[in-house]
Tab-separated table of C-alpha atoms and ligand atoms in Angstrom:
chain	number	residue	atom	x	y	z
V	1	MET	CA	15.445	-4.436	36.561
V	2	THR	CA	16.875	-7.110	33.713
V	3	ASN	CA	15.931	-6.519	30.492
V	4	LEU	CA	16.109	-10.480	29.178
V	5	THR	CA	17.640	-11.567	26.018
V	6	THR	CA	17.080	-13.470	23.246
V	7	ASN	CA	19.360	-16.173	24.452
V	8	SER	CA	17.570	-16.113	28.427
V	9	PRO	CA	15.420	-19.035	28.621
V	10	THR	CA	11.508	-19.120	27.398
V	11	GLU	CA	10.347	-19.767	30.311
V	12	GLU	CA	11.541	-16.278	31.788
V	13	LEU	CA	11.301	-14.334	28.335
V	14	GLN	CA	7.086	-15.869	28.331
V	15	ARG	CA	6.975	-15.113	32.030
V	16	LEU	CA	7.900	-11.626	31.662
V	17	ASP	CA	5.565	-11.569	28.955
V	18	ALA	CA	2.118	-12.990	29.981
V	19	ALA	CA	3.013	-10.410	33.506
V	20	HIS	CA	3.010	-7.023	31.065
V	21	HIS	CA	2.052	-7.525	27.389
V	22	MET	CA	-1.481	-7.505	26.594
V	23	HIS	CA	-1.400	-9.261	22.828
V	24	PRO	CA	-4.340	-7.858	20.546
V	25	PHE	CA	-6.802	-10.664	18.834
V	26	THR	CA	-6.019	-12.470	21.927
V	27	CYS	CA	-7.331	-14.151	25.715
V	28	GLY	CA	-5.168	-13.674	27.806
V	29	SER	CA	-6.064	-15.522	29.970
V	30	GLU	CA	-5.411	-18.684	27.451
V	31	LEU	CA	-1.861	-17.202	26.580
V	32	THR	CA	-0.885	-17.273	29.754
V	33	GLU	CA	-1.534	-20.462	30.634
V	34	LYS	CA	0.122	-21.925	27.358
V	35	GLY	CA	2.789	-19.276	26.895
V	36	ALA	CA	3.258	-17.073	24.164
V	37	ARG	CA	5.461	-18.824	21.323
V	38	VAL	CA	9.273	-16.323	21.051
V	39	ILE	CA	10.200	-15.718	18.081
V	40	THR	CA	13.888	-14.605	17.890
V	41	ARG	CA	15.437	-13.893	13.820
V	42	ALA	CA	13.844	-14.579	10.253
V	43	GLU	CA	15.589	-15.143	7.304
V	44	GLY	CA	13.734	-15.740	3.612
V	45	CYS	CA	10.432	-17.269	4.441
V	46	TRP	CA	11.760	-18.809	7.619
V	47	LEU	CA	10.559	-17.959	10.966
V	48	THR	CA	13.344	-18.522	13.938
V	49	ASP	CA	12.634	-19.290	17.798
V	50	SER	CA	14.100	-19.274	20.908
V	51	GLU	CA	13.785	-22.873	21.292
V	52	GLY	CA	15.437	-22.939	17.443
V	53	ASN	CA	12.952	-24.318	15.482
V	54	ARG	CA	12.998	-23.393	11.864
V	55	ILE	CA	9.434	-22.184	11.223
V	56	LEU	CA	8.872	-22.394	7.622
V	57	ASP	CA	6.107	-18.801	7.884
V	58	ALA	CA	3.368	-19.397	5.344
V	59	MET	CA	1.630	-15.811	5.917
V	60	ALA	CA	4.280	-13.789	5.711
V	61	GLY	CA	4.706	-11.954	9.383
V	62	LEU	CA	0.526	-10.979	9.182
V	63	TRP	CA	0.449	-10.678	5.492
V	64	CYS	CA	2.732	-7.966	5.351
V	65	VAL	CA	6.318	-9.449	4.705
V	66	ASN	CA	5.972	-9.315	0.641
V	67	ILE	CA	9.740	-8.978	-0.127
V	68	GLY	CA	10.459	-11.769	2.672
V	69	TYR	CA	12.564	-10.966	5.825
V	70	GLY	CA	16.216	-10.199	5.947
V	71	ARG	CA	16.713	-8.163	3.340
V	72	LYS	CA	19.552	-5.350	4.668
V	73	GLU	CA	19.226	-3.213	1.802
V	74	LEU	CA	16.053	-1.668	3.876
V	75	ALA	CA	17.805	-1.875	7.232
V	76	GLU	CA	20.297	0.240	5.802
V	77	ALA	CA	17.865	2.320	3.926
V	78	ALA	CA	16.374	3.314	7.640
V	79	ALA	CA	19.504	3.930	8.886
V	80	ARG	CA	20.859	6.375	6.326
V	81	GLN	CA	17.169	7.810	6.641
V	82	MET	CA	17.847	8.194	10.321
V	83	GLU	CA	21.375	9.408	10.655
V	84	GLU	CA	20.198	12.521	7.389
V	85	LEU	CA	16.830	13.089	8.921
V	86	PRO	CA	14.538	10.363	11.696
V	87	TYR	CA	12.101	12.508	11.388
V	88	TYR	CA	10.032	15.041	10.186
V	89	ASN	CA	6.056	16.365	9.886
V	90	THR	CA	4.032	17.438	6.632
V	91	PHE	CA	1.743	18.912	8.368
V	92	PHE	CA	1.985	22.973	8.276
V	93	GLN	CA	4.017	24.416	4.916
V	94	THR	CA	6.744	21.653	5.114
V	95	THR	CA	7.311	18.697	3.305
V	96	HIS	CA	10.877	15.898	2.799
V	97	VAL	CA	12.065	13.702	0.271
V	98	PRO	CA	11.442	10.344	1.006
V	99	GLY	CA	7.455	11.579	2.046
V	100	LEU	CA	7.623	12.834	-1.477
V	101	ASN	CA	10.017	10.609	-3.575
V	102	LEU	CA	7.492	7.939	-2.368
V	103	ALA	CA	3.925	9.777	-2.637
V	104	ALA	CA	5.081	10.445	-6.757
V	105	LYS	CA	6.364	6.471	-6.984
V	106	LEU	CA	2.828	5.603	-5.873
V	107	ALA	CA	1.593	7.942	-8.159
V	108	GLU	CA	3.431	6.615	-11.006
V	109	MET	CA	1.787	2.334	-9.950
V	110	ALA	CA	-1.399	2.730	-9.574
V	111	PRO	CA	-3.540	2.413	-12.145
V	112	GLY	CA	-5.583	5.239	-13.638
V	113	ASP	CA	-5.922	8.982	-11.974
V	114	LEU	CA	-4.924	7.950	-8.803
V	115	ASN	CA	-1.815	10.613	-8.776
V	116	HIS	CA	-2.171	11.371	-4.809
V	117	VAL	CA	-1.720	10.213	-1.413
V	118	PHE	CA	-2.424	10.723	1.953
V	119	PHE	CA	-0.059	9.117	4.241
V	120	ALA	CA	-0.868	7.721	7.721
V	121	GLY	CA	0.915	4.996	10.285
V	122	SER	CA	-1.433	1.826	9.291
V	123	GLY	CA	-4.261	0.580	7.404
V	124	SER	CA	-6.729	0.973	9.893
V	125	GLU	CA	-5.679	4.680	10.532
V	126	ALA	CA	-5.565	5.165	6.589
V	127	ASN	CA	-9.064	3.680	6.368
V	128	ASP	CA	-10.184	6.373	8.794
V	129	THR	CA	-8.381	8.726	6.701
V	130	ASN	CA	-10.843	7.385	3.926
V	131	LEU	CA	-14.066	7.381	5.921
V	132	ARG	CA	-13.333	11.356	6.550
V	133	MET	CA	-11.992	11.835	3.426
V	134	VAL	CA	-15.105	10.728	1.683
V	135	ARG	CA	-16.860	11.904	4.206
V	136	THR	CA	-15.401	15.731	3.503
V	137	TYR	CA	-15.328	15.188	-0.142
V	138	TRP	CA	-19.634	15.563	-0.490
V	139	ALA	CA	-19.889	17.831	2.240
V	140	ALA	CA	-17.135	20.509	-0.203
V	141	LYS	CA	-18.978	19.157	-2.817
V	142	GLY	CA	-22.393	21.154	-1.564
V	143	GLN	CA	-24.084	17.148	-0.359
V	144	PRO	CA	-23.713	16.809	3.957
V	145	ASP	CA	-26.137	14.966	3.886
V	146	ARG	CA	-24.350	11.846	2.018
V	147	ASN	CA	-22.611	9.906	4.608
V	148	VAL	CA	-22.867	6.502	4.507
V	149	ILE	CA	-20.233	3.996	3.441
V	150	ILE	CA	-21.760	0.896	2.950
V	151	GLY	CA	-18.903	-2.191	3.972
V	152	ARG	CA	-18.988	-5.426	3.617
V	153	TRP	CA	-19.943	-8.151	6.750
V	154	ASN	CA	-17.291	-9.930	7.174
V	155	GLY	CA	-14.878	-7.597	5.366
V	156	TYR	CA	-12.057	-6.507	8.035
V	157	HIS	CA	-10.545	-3.186	7.314
V	158	GLY	CA	-8.566	-2.559	10.590
V	159	SER	CA	-9.383	-2.093	14.368
V	160	THR	CA	-9.275	1.521	14.931
V	161	LEU	CA	-13.530	2.471	15.253
V	162	GLY	CA	-13.450	4.311	12.280
V	163	ALA	CA	-12.186	1.382	10.158
V	164	MET	CA	-13.299	-1.517	12.545
V	165	SER	CA	-17.516	0.283	11.999
V	166	LEU	CA	-15.915	-0.234	8.067
V	167	GLY	CA	-15.117	-3.453	8.498
V	168	GLY	CA	-18.444	-6.242	9.078
V	169	MET	CA	-16.747	-8.564	12.155
V	170	THR	CA	-19.344	-8.254	14.576
V	171	GLY	CA	-17.400	-9.226	17.463
V	172	MET	CA	-15.384	-6.748	16.813
V	173	HIS	CA	-18.463	-3.828	16.999
V	174	ALA	CA	-19.584	-5.752	20.355
V	175	GLN	CA	-16.672	-4.331	21.412
V	176	GLY	CA	-16.750	-0.550	22.193
V	177	GLY	CA	-19.164	0.615	20.144
V	178	VAL	CA	-19.552	1.543	15.876
V	179	VAL	CA	-19.173	5.126	14.131
V	180	GLN	CA	-22.501	5.791	13.203
V	181	GLY	CA	-23.470	6.049	9.857
V	182	ILE	CA	-22.048	3.094	9.067
V	183	GLU	CA	-24.033	-0.609	6.363
V	184	HIS	CA	-23.405	-3.706	5.374
V	185	ILE	CA	-23.955	-5.830	2.623
V	186	PRO	CA	-23.565	-9.865	3.078
V	187	GLN	CA	-20.520	-11.290	1.739
V	188	PRO	CA	-20.087	-12.700	-1.254
V	189	ASN	CA	-18.561	-16.065	0.149
V	190	TRP	CA	-20.785	-18.564	-2.216
V	191	TRP	CA	-19.320	-21.511	-0.408
V	192	ALA	CA	-20.967	-20.722	3.529
V	193	GLU	CA	-23.551	-19.077	2.005
V	194	GLY	CA	-24.473	-19.421	-1.743
V	195	GLY	CA	-27.607	-21.913	-0.760
V	196	ASP	CA	-28.419	-23.594	-4.307
V	197	MET	CA	-27.593	-21.172	-6.873
V	198	SER	CA	-24.223	-21.285	-9.097
V	199	PRO	CA	-21.210	-19.321	-7.951
V	200	GLU	CA	-22.657	-17.316	-10.974
V	201	GLU	CA	-25.807	-16.650	-9.514
V	202	PHE	CA	-24.736	-16.165	-6.010
V	203	GLY	CA	-21.538	-13.617	-6.829
V	204	LEU	CA	-24.455	-11.667	-9.225
V	205	ALA	CA	-27.052	-11.713	-6.769
V	206	ARG	CA	-24.562	-10.453	-3.544
V	207	ALA	CA	-23.341	-7.593	-6.334
V	208	GLN	CA	-26.896	-6.890	-6.387
V	209	GLU	CA	-27.536	-6.300	-2.638
V	210	LEU	CA	-25.534	-2.654	-2.432
V	211	GLU	CA	-28.597	-1.435	-5.185
V	212	LYS	CA	-30.522	-2.771	-2.927
V	213	LYS	CA	-29.065	-0.885	0.039
V	214	ILE	CA	-28.710	2.071	-1.845
V	215	LEU	CA	-31.746	2.141	-2.919
V	216	GLU	CA	-32.795	1.578	0.406
V	217	ILE	CA	-30.679	4.656	2.081
V	218	GLY	CA	-31.342	6.534	-0.362
V	219	ALA	CA	-28.786	7.172	-3.394
V	220	ASP	CA	-28.822	10.873	-2.149
V	221	LYS	CA	-27.246	9.548	1.500
V	222	VAL	CA	-24.651	7.482	0.330
V	223	ALA	CA	-21.437	8.243	0.003
V	224	ALA	CA	-19.299	5.734	-0.641
V	225	PHE	CA	-19.058	1.973	-0.778
V	226	ILE	CA	-15.242	0.476	0.920
V	227	ALA	CA	-14.611	-3.608	0.186
V	228	GLU	CA	-10.829	-5.808	-0.183
V	229	PRO	CA	-10.654	-6.382	-4.181
V	230	VAL	CA	-10.026	-10.038	-2.121
V	231	GLN	CA	-11.602	-10.316	1.790
V	232	GLY	CA	-8.394	-11.094	3.370
V	233	ALA	CA	-9.170	-12.091	7.498
V	234	GLY	CA	-12.157	-12.957	6.145
V	235	GLY	CA	-10.675	-16.445	5.583
V	236	VAL	CA	-9.565	-15.568	1.493
V	237	ILE	CA	-12.814	-15.043	-0.073
V	238	VAL	CA	-12.839	-15.282	-3.434
V	239	ALA	CA	-15.497	-13.248	-4.990
V	240	PRO	CA	-17.722	-14.950	-7.971
V	241	ASP	CA	-15.714	-14.286	-11.756
V	242	THR	CA	-19.710	-11.774	-12.052
V	243	TYR	CA	-19.146	-10.029	-8.667
V	244	TRP	CA	-16.861	-6.846	-9.305
V	245	ALA	CA	-18.635	-5.951	-13.263
V	246	GLU	CA	-21.805	-5.809	-11.782
V	247	ILE	CA	-20.288	-4.105	-8.091
V	248	GLN	CA	-18.367	-1.369	-11.147
V	249	ARG	CA	-22.309	-0.963	-12.393
V	250	ILE	CA	-24.075	0.354	-9.510
V	251	VAL	CA	-21.194	2.370	-8.365
V	252	ASP	CA	-20.442	4.320	-11.724
V	253	GLN	CA	-24.580	4.404	-11.935
V	254	TYR	CA	-25.322	6.059	-8.792
V	255	GLY	CA	-22.201	8.009	-8.758
V	256	ILE	CA	-20.654	6.567	-5.348
V	257	LEU	CA	-17.359	6.548	-4.349
V	258	LEU	CA	-15.563	3.610	-4.526
V	259	ILE	CA	-13.043	2.248	-2.080
V	260	ALA	CA	-10.340	-0.599	-2.352
V	261	ASP	CA	-9.175	-1.660	0.384
V	262	GLU	CA	-5.759	-2.772	-1.076
V	263	VAL	CA	-3.965	-3.655	2.555
V	264	ILE	CA	-3.294	-6.799	1.582
V	265	CYS	CA	-3.852	-7.744	-2.101
V	266	GLY	CA	-1.425	-4.316	-3.022
V	267	PHE	CA	2.166	-4.491	-3.921
V	268	GLY	CA	2.181	-8.190	-5.778
V	269	ARG	CA	-0.272	-10.424	-3.579
V	270	THR	CA	-2.600	-11.397	-5.954
V	271	GLY	CA	-0.097	-11.729	-8.759
V	272	ASN	CA	-0.329	-7.797	-9.987
V	273	TRP	CA	1.461	-4.778	-8.716
V	274	PHE	CA	-2.732	-4.758	-6.490
V	275	GLY	CA	-5.200	-6.352	-6.298
V	276	ILE	CA	-7.535	-4.251	-9.238
V	277	GLU	CA	-5.973	-5.335	-11.563
V	278	THR	CA	-6.477	-8.641	-10.960
V	279	LEU	CA	-10.067	-8.134	-10.175
V	280	GLY	CA	-11.033	-5.426	-12.885
V	281	ILE	CA	-12.014	-3.025	-10.161
V	282	ARG	CA	-12.073	0.933	-11.073
V	283	PRO	CA	-11.405	2.880	-7.467
V	284	HIS	CA	-12.023	6.456	-6.770
V	285	ILE	CA	-9.426	5.678	-3.521
V	286	MET	CA	-6.956	2.861	-2.899
V	287	THR	CA	-6.128	1.868	1.150
V	288	ILE	CA	-2.744	0.658	1.271
V	289	ALA	CA	0.213	-0.776	3.596
V	290	LYS	CA	1.594	-3.750	4.844
V	291	GLY	CA	3.347	-5.411	2.067
V	292	LEU	CA	3.746	-1.179	0.968
V	293	SER	CA	7.116	-1.468	2.846
V	294	SER	CA	7.411	-4.951	3.580
V	295	GLY	CA	6.094	-5.041	7.559
V	296	TYR	CA	9.538	-3.150	7.841
V	297	GLN	CA	8.291	-0.432	9.049
V	298	PRO	CA	4.587	0.567	9.736
V	299	ILE	CA	2.895	2.692	6.802
V	300	GLY	CA	0.173	2.885	5.579
V	301	GLY	CA	-1.586	5.394	3.687
V	302	SER	CA	-4.760	6.001	0.692
V	303	ILE	CA	-3.950	6.316	-2.902
V	304	VAL	CA	-6.779	8.848	-4.623
V	305	CYS	CA	-7.914	9.936	-7.854
V	306	ASP	CA	-7.403	13.518	-9.112
V	307	GLU	CA	-11.568	14.227	-8.946
V	308	VAL	CA	-11.315	13.817	-5.051
V	309	ALA	CA	-7.842	15.005	-4.191
V	310	GLU	CA	-9.018	18.409	-6.290
V	311	VAL	CA	-11.998	18.818	-3.770
V	312	ILE	CA	-10.286	18.136	-0.623
V	313	GLY	CA	-7.947	19.980	-1.434
V	314	SER	CA	-10.334	22.892	-1.742
V	315	VAL	CA	-10.695	22.790	1.578
V	316	GLU	CA	-8.511	22.163	4.917
V	317	PHE	CA	-9.091	19.075	5.582
V	318	ASN	CA	-8.333	18.642	9.133
V	319	HIS	CA	-6.755	16.005	9.627
V	320	GLY	CA	-3.090	14.422	9.724
V	321	TYR	CA	-0.979	12.073	11.914
V	322	THR	CA	2.455	12.713	13.910
V	323	TYR	CA	3.650	10.253	11.611
V	324	SER	CA	2.175	10.961	8.312
V	325	GLY	CA	4.424	10.134	5.471
V	326	HIS	CA	7.216	9.567	8.472
V	327	PRO	CA	9.840	9.222	6.207
V	328	VAL	CA	12.422	6.617	8.046
V	329	ALA	CA	9.327	4.744	7.008
V	330	ALA	CA	8.950	6.206	3.424
V	331	ALA	CA	12.654	5.554	2.840
V	332	VAL	CA	12.268	2.025	3.270
V	333	ALA	CA	8.872	2.127	1.551
V	334	LEU	CA	10.667	3.239	-1.575
V	335	GLU	CA	14.064	0.506	-1.178
V	336	ASN	CA	11.310	-2.332	-0.542
V	337	LEU	CA	9.817	-1.234	-4.261
V	338	ARG	CA	12.770	-0.568	-5.836
V	339	ILE	CA	13.865	-3.882	-4.926
V	340	MET	CA	10.243	-5.281	-6.378
V	341	GLU	CA	10.973	-3.692	-9.395
V	342	GLU	CA	14.011	-4.503	-10.059
V	343	GLU	CA	14.241	-8.211	-9.248
V	344	GLY	CA	10.758	-8.697	-11.012
V	345	ILE	CA	9.211	-10.168	-7.828
V	346	VAL	CA	5.102	-9.664	-9.241
V	347	ASP	CA	6.597	-11.062	-12.377
V	348	THR	CA	7.904	-13.943	-10.755
V	349	VAL	CA	4.778	-14.427	-9.005
V	350	ARG	CA	2.746	-14.194	-11.224
V	351	ASP	CA	4.542	-16.045	-13.977
V	352	GLU	CA	6.092	-18.979	-11.989
V	353	THR	CA	5.737	-18.933	-8.354
V	354	ALA	CA	1.368	-18.729	-7.358
V	355	PRO	CA	0.729	-20.641	-10.733
V	356	TYR	CA	2.906	-23.581	-8.928
V	357	LEU	CA	1.491	-22.589	-6.039
V	358	LYS	CA	-2.242	-22.882	-7.317
V	359	ASP	CA	-1.029	-26.356	-8.984
V	360	ARG	CA	0.094	-27.770	-5.330
V	361	PHE	CA	-2.172	-25.868	-2.973
V	362	GLU	CA	-5.558	-27.038	-5.027
V	363	SER	CA	-4.078	-30.759	-4.645
V	364	LEU	CA	-5.019	-30.767	-1.255
V	365	ALA	CA	-8.347	-30.489	-1.709
V	366	ASP	CA	-8.698	-34.430	-2.458
V	367	HIS	CA	-8.196	-34.666	0.821
V	368	PRO	CA	-11.446	-35.922	3.702
V	369	LEU	CA	-11.530	-32.464	5.120
V	370	VAL	CA	-10.503	-30.220	2.481
V	371	GLY	CA	-13.697	-28.595	0.709
V	372	GLU	CA	-13.170	-25.620	-1.452
V	373	VAL	CA	-10.260	-24.500	-2.518
V	374	LYS	CA	-9.479	-21.399	-2.867
V	375	ILE	CA	-6.174	-19.002	-4.403
V	376	VAL	CA	-5.360	-16.035	-6.146
V	377	GLY	CA	-1.548	-15.218	-6.165
V	378	MET	CA	-0.085	-16.318	-3.327
V	379	MET	CA	-3.466	-15.332	-1.295
V	380	GLY	CA	-5.371	-18.927	-0.724
V	381	SER	CA	-7.637	-20.146	0.965
V	382	LEU	CA	-9.229	-24.419	2.423
V	383	ALA	CA	-13.107	-24.673	3.322
V	384	LEU	CA	-12.454	-27.660	6.098
V	385	THR	CA	-15.696	-29.434	6.221
V	386	PRO	CA	-17.230	-33.063	7.429
V	387	ASP	CA	-19.154	-33.489	4.137
V	388	ALA	CA	-17.909	-31.392	0.899
V	389	ALA	CA	-20.357	-33.371	-1.398
V	390	ASN	CA	-23.108	-30.877	0.942
V	391	ARG	CA	-20.326	-27.791	1.421
V	392	ALA	CA	-22.056	-28.673	5.185
V	393	PRO	CA	-20.313	-26.603	8.577
V	394	PHE	CA	-18.669	-29.318	11.425
V	395	LYS	CA	-21.866	-29.570	14.438
V	396	ALA	CA	-19.380	-28.019	16.909
V	397	ASP	CA	-18.852	-24.262	16.667
V	398	ALA	CA	-17.235	-22.433	14.054
V	399	GLY	CA	-13.865	-22.304	14.250
V	400	THR	CA	-13.550	-25.633	16.088
V	401	ALA	CA	-11.753	-27.673	13.158
V	402	GLY	CA	-10.246	-24.151	11.991
V	403	PHE	CA	-8.083	-23.431	15.816
V	404	ILE	CA	-7.042	-27.467	16.352
V	405	CYS	CA	-6.280	-27.397	12.498
V	406	ARG	CA	-3.837	-24.798	13.221
V	407	GLU	CA	-2.568	-26.212	16.481
V	408	ARG	CA	-1.484	-28.686	13.560
V	409	CYS	CA	-0.080	-26.828	11.796
V	410	PHE	CA	1.893	-24.715	14.418
V	411	ALA	CA	3.451	-28.194	15.796
V	412	ASN	CA	4.763	-28.995	12.844
V	413	ASN	CA	6.420	-25.645	11.884
V	414	LEU	CA	4.048	-24.400	9.399
V	415	ILE	CA	3.059	-20.868	9.960
V	416	MET	CA	-0.840	-20.951	8.689
V	417	ARG	CA	-3.901	-19.866	10.024
V	418	HIS	CA	-7.420	-20.217	11.116
V	419	VAL	CA	-10.210	-17.719	9.791
V	420	GLY	CA	-13.204	-19.998	11.450
V	421	ASP	CA	-13.426	-23.097	9.965
V	422	ARG	CA	-10.589	-21.700	6.604
V	423	MET	CA	-7.034	-22.852	6.477
V	424	VAL	CA	-5.217	-19.397	4.646
V	425	ILE	CA	-2.025	-18.785	3.993
V	426	SER	CA	-0.373	-15.777	2.662
V	427	PRO	CA	3.796	-16.703	1.680
V	428	PRO	CA	6.028	-13.676	1.273
V	429	LEU	CA	6.006	-13.453	-2.427
V	430	VAL	CA	9.790	-14.596	-2.789
V	431	ILE	CA	9.182	-18.025	-1.765
V	432	SER	CA	10.674	-20.556	-4.171
V	433	LYS	CA	9.482	-24.023	-5.346
V	434	GLU	CA	11.094	-25.843	-3.312
V	435	GLU	CA	10.053	-24.031	-0.339
V	436	ILE	CA	6.346	-24.606	-1.843
V	437	ASP	CA	6.918	-28.516	-1.719
V	438	THR	CA	7.409	-28.315	1.679
V	439	LEU	CA	4.411	-25.897	2.939
V	440	ILE	CA	2.034	-28.277	1.126
V	441	GLU	CA	3.568	-31.246	2.846
V	442	ARG	CA	3.617	-29.870	5.927
V	443	ALA	CA	0.089	-28.673	5.115
V	444	ARG	CA	-0.718	-31.888	4.192
V	445	LYS	CA	0.168	-33.793	7.359
V	446	SER	CA	-1.734	-31.489	9.267
V	447	LEU	CA	-4.457	-31.936	8.162
V	448	ASP	CA	-4.442	-35.355	8.326
V	449	GLU	CA	-3.021	-34.999	12.408
V	450	ALA	CA	-6.038	-32.669	12.072
V	451	HIS	CA	-8.575	-35.194	11.120
V	452	GLU	CA	-7.591	-38.291	13.515
V	453	ILE	CA	-8.256	-35.383	16.104
V	454	LEU	CA	-11.738	-34.265	15.137
V	455	LYS	CA	-12.451	-38.280	14.517
V	456	GLU	CA	-11.461	-39.289	18.541
V	457	LYS	CA	-13.097	-36.722	19.740
V	458	GLY	CA	-16.747	-36.910	17.547
V	459	LEU	CA	-15.659	-33.871	16.078
V	460	MET	CA	-16.859	-35.001	12.198
V	461	GLU	CA	-20.385	-33.934	12.647
V	462	ALA	CA	-22.395	-32.319	10.123
V	463	GLY	CA	-23.747	-28.879	10.611
V	464	SER	CA	-26.326	-27.397	8.610
V	465	ARG	CA	-26.114	-24.745	5.593
V	466	THR	CA	-27.055	-21.502	5.860
Y	501	LIG	C1	-4.752	-5.383	8.478
Y	501	LIG	C2	-5.578	-4.918	7.311
Y	501	LIG	C3	-6.308	-3.454	7.702
Y	501	LIG	C4	-5.798	-2.869	8.687
Y	501	LIG	O1	-4.671	-2.621	8.580
Y	501	LIG	P1	-3.621	-2.526	9.736
Y	501	LIG	O2	-1.842	-1.590	9.369
Y	501	LIG	O3	-3.051	-3.817	10.590
Y	501	LIG	O4	-3.994	-0.992	10.824
Y	501	LIG	C5	-6.760	-3.080	6.717
Y	501	LIG	N1	-7.255	-3.575	5.512
Y	501	LIG	C6	-7.250	-4.834	5.352
Y	501	LIG	C7	-7.695	-5.304	4.285
Y	501	LIG	C8	-6.410	-5.580	6.486
Y	501	LIG	O5	-6.165	-5.918	6.164
């Protein structure tokens, strides 16, 4: 067989892709019809496709390329590590230098007594670790019945069986079943679910759903609560200001473990190193991945507090992955963190570019298709609506308008995702003010075009709010 190259004709690449390559979260037959867009190169915030188009990546890949594309230092760190020690494991009383250095570095960076790291190959794997770790923790403390974990509807914690069960994506639950002993409470999405409450009242009410659920299950049966500081894949849902303090009160009062899934929020995304700093949360465990290596290598992990680590350390935890703390991935993550620190990337986000992006992004609120605009640091969302004053959803199936808008963005060489009828952004943290201007211009143009299409197709009719 002949291998194709990035210089092969696009149709050939698409044909071979369609014949053999199964894509995640994709309807294969639809994609075969359309042909996948082939991304060939990337630099900074810009992708290049096989047709030579330059595309502004306002999603940082999948929320992960925090440092931007094309950093040679990361490639060199990988090459050096591959030559010195391409692989070794940390299972049977061995360790290696990149793994121990990265664990120590993360312990130094993470707030409070989050001082211990269990590595995984991805965010999903790390959350599977968390599921087993919190149950093992309570069993080791003589409370094996304390094994129920509470997550949130429309939360996202990954796609492996355990992580998917912790998440609250019903479309995922419906395919292949879920792990038992996991319960969900509703999300703090005021725009869609807040009814006639003020955001503040609603934030409190949604936090108190956790207390209700704990009492319903029995406080002595609940092991942990897991949540993203800001829901990412669920549509960049930012909880009302009253939410997190009340959640913290409840987990403290009932003595349950709090797992903050920082896979998106971590490593500068919210304008601080971790989302828990931005939102004032004190978890026992943090899930990390994505921005940890800026996506240059697959790596994730759980950063665990002293007490949980001590209890887990008192038993043999029969768990681990062949690639836990992979030395090449760890070396790349260390280099990524070194550059982010030395170049003050998170400071620049907090002090300069995120405030600028917020200002520009919020200027889209006057668009006739836009309702709520939410943004924290470098993650933001726009709720599309046919009737902003009433916070109305579209009468058409959820996601119809969002999909049309995303298609217009794609056509205008802007990567912006849709989650239902919310448009979301999460650009590389190194995006410049000039690139932010380009992002907003292209977004507005795409919104205009989507609006025209929706009107033409008679899709601007409002449905009723739930
Ligand atoms: C992406 C994501 C995960 C899953 O990470 P993978 O590396 O895709 O397995 C988990 N939690 C959150 C919050 C995520 O956004």
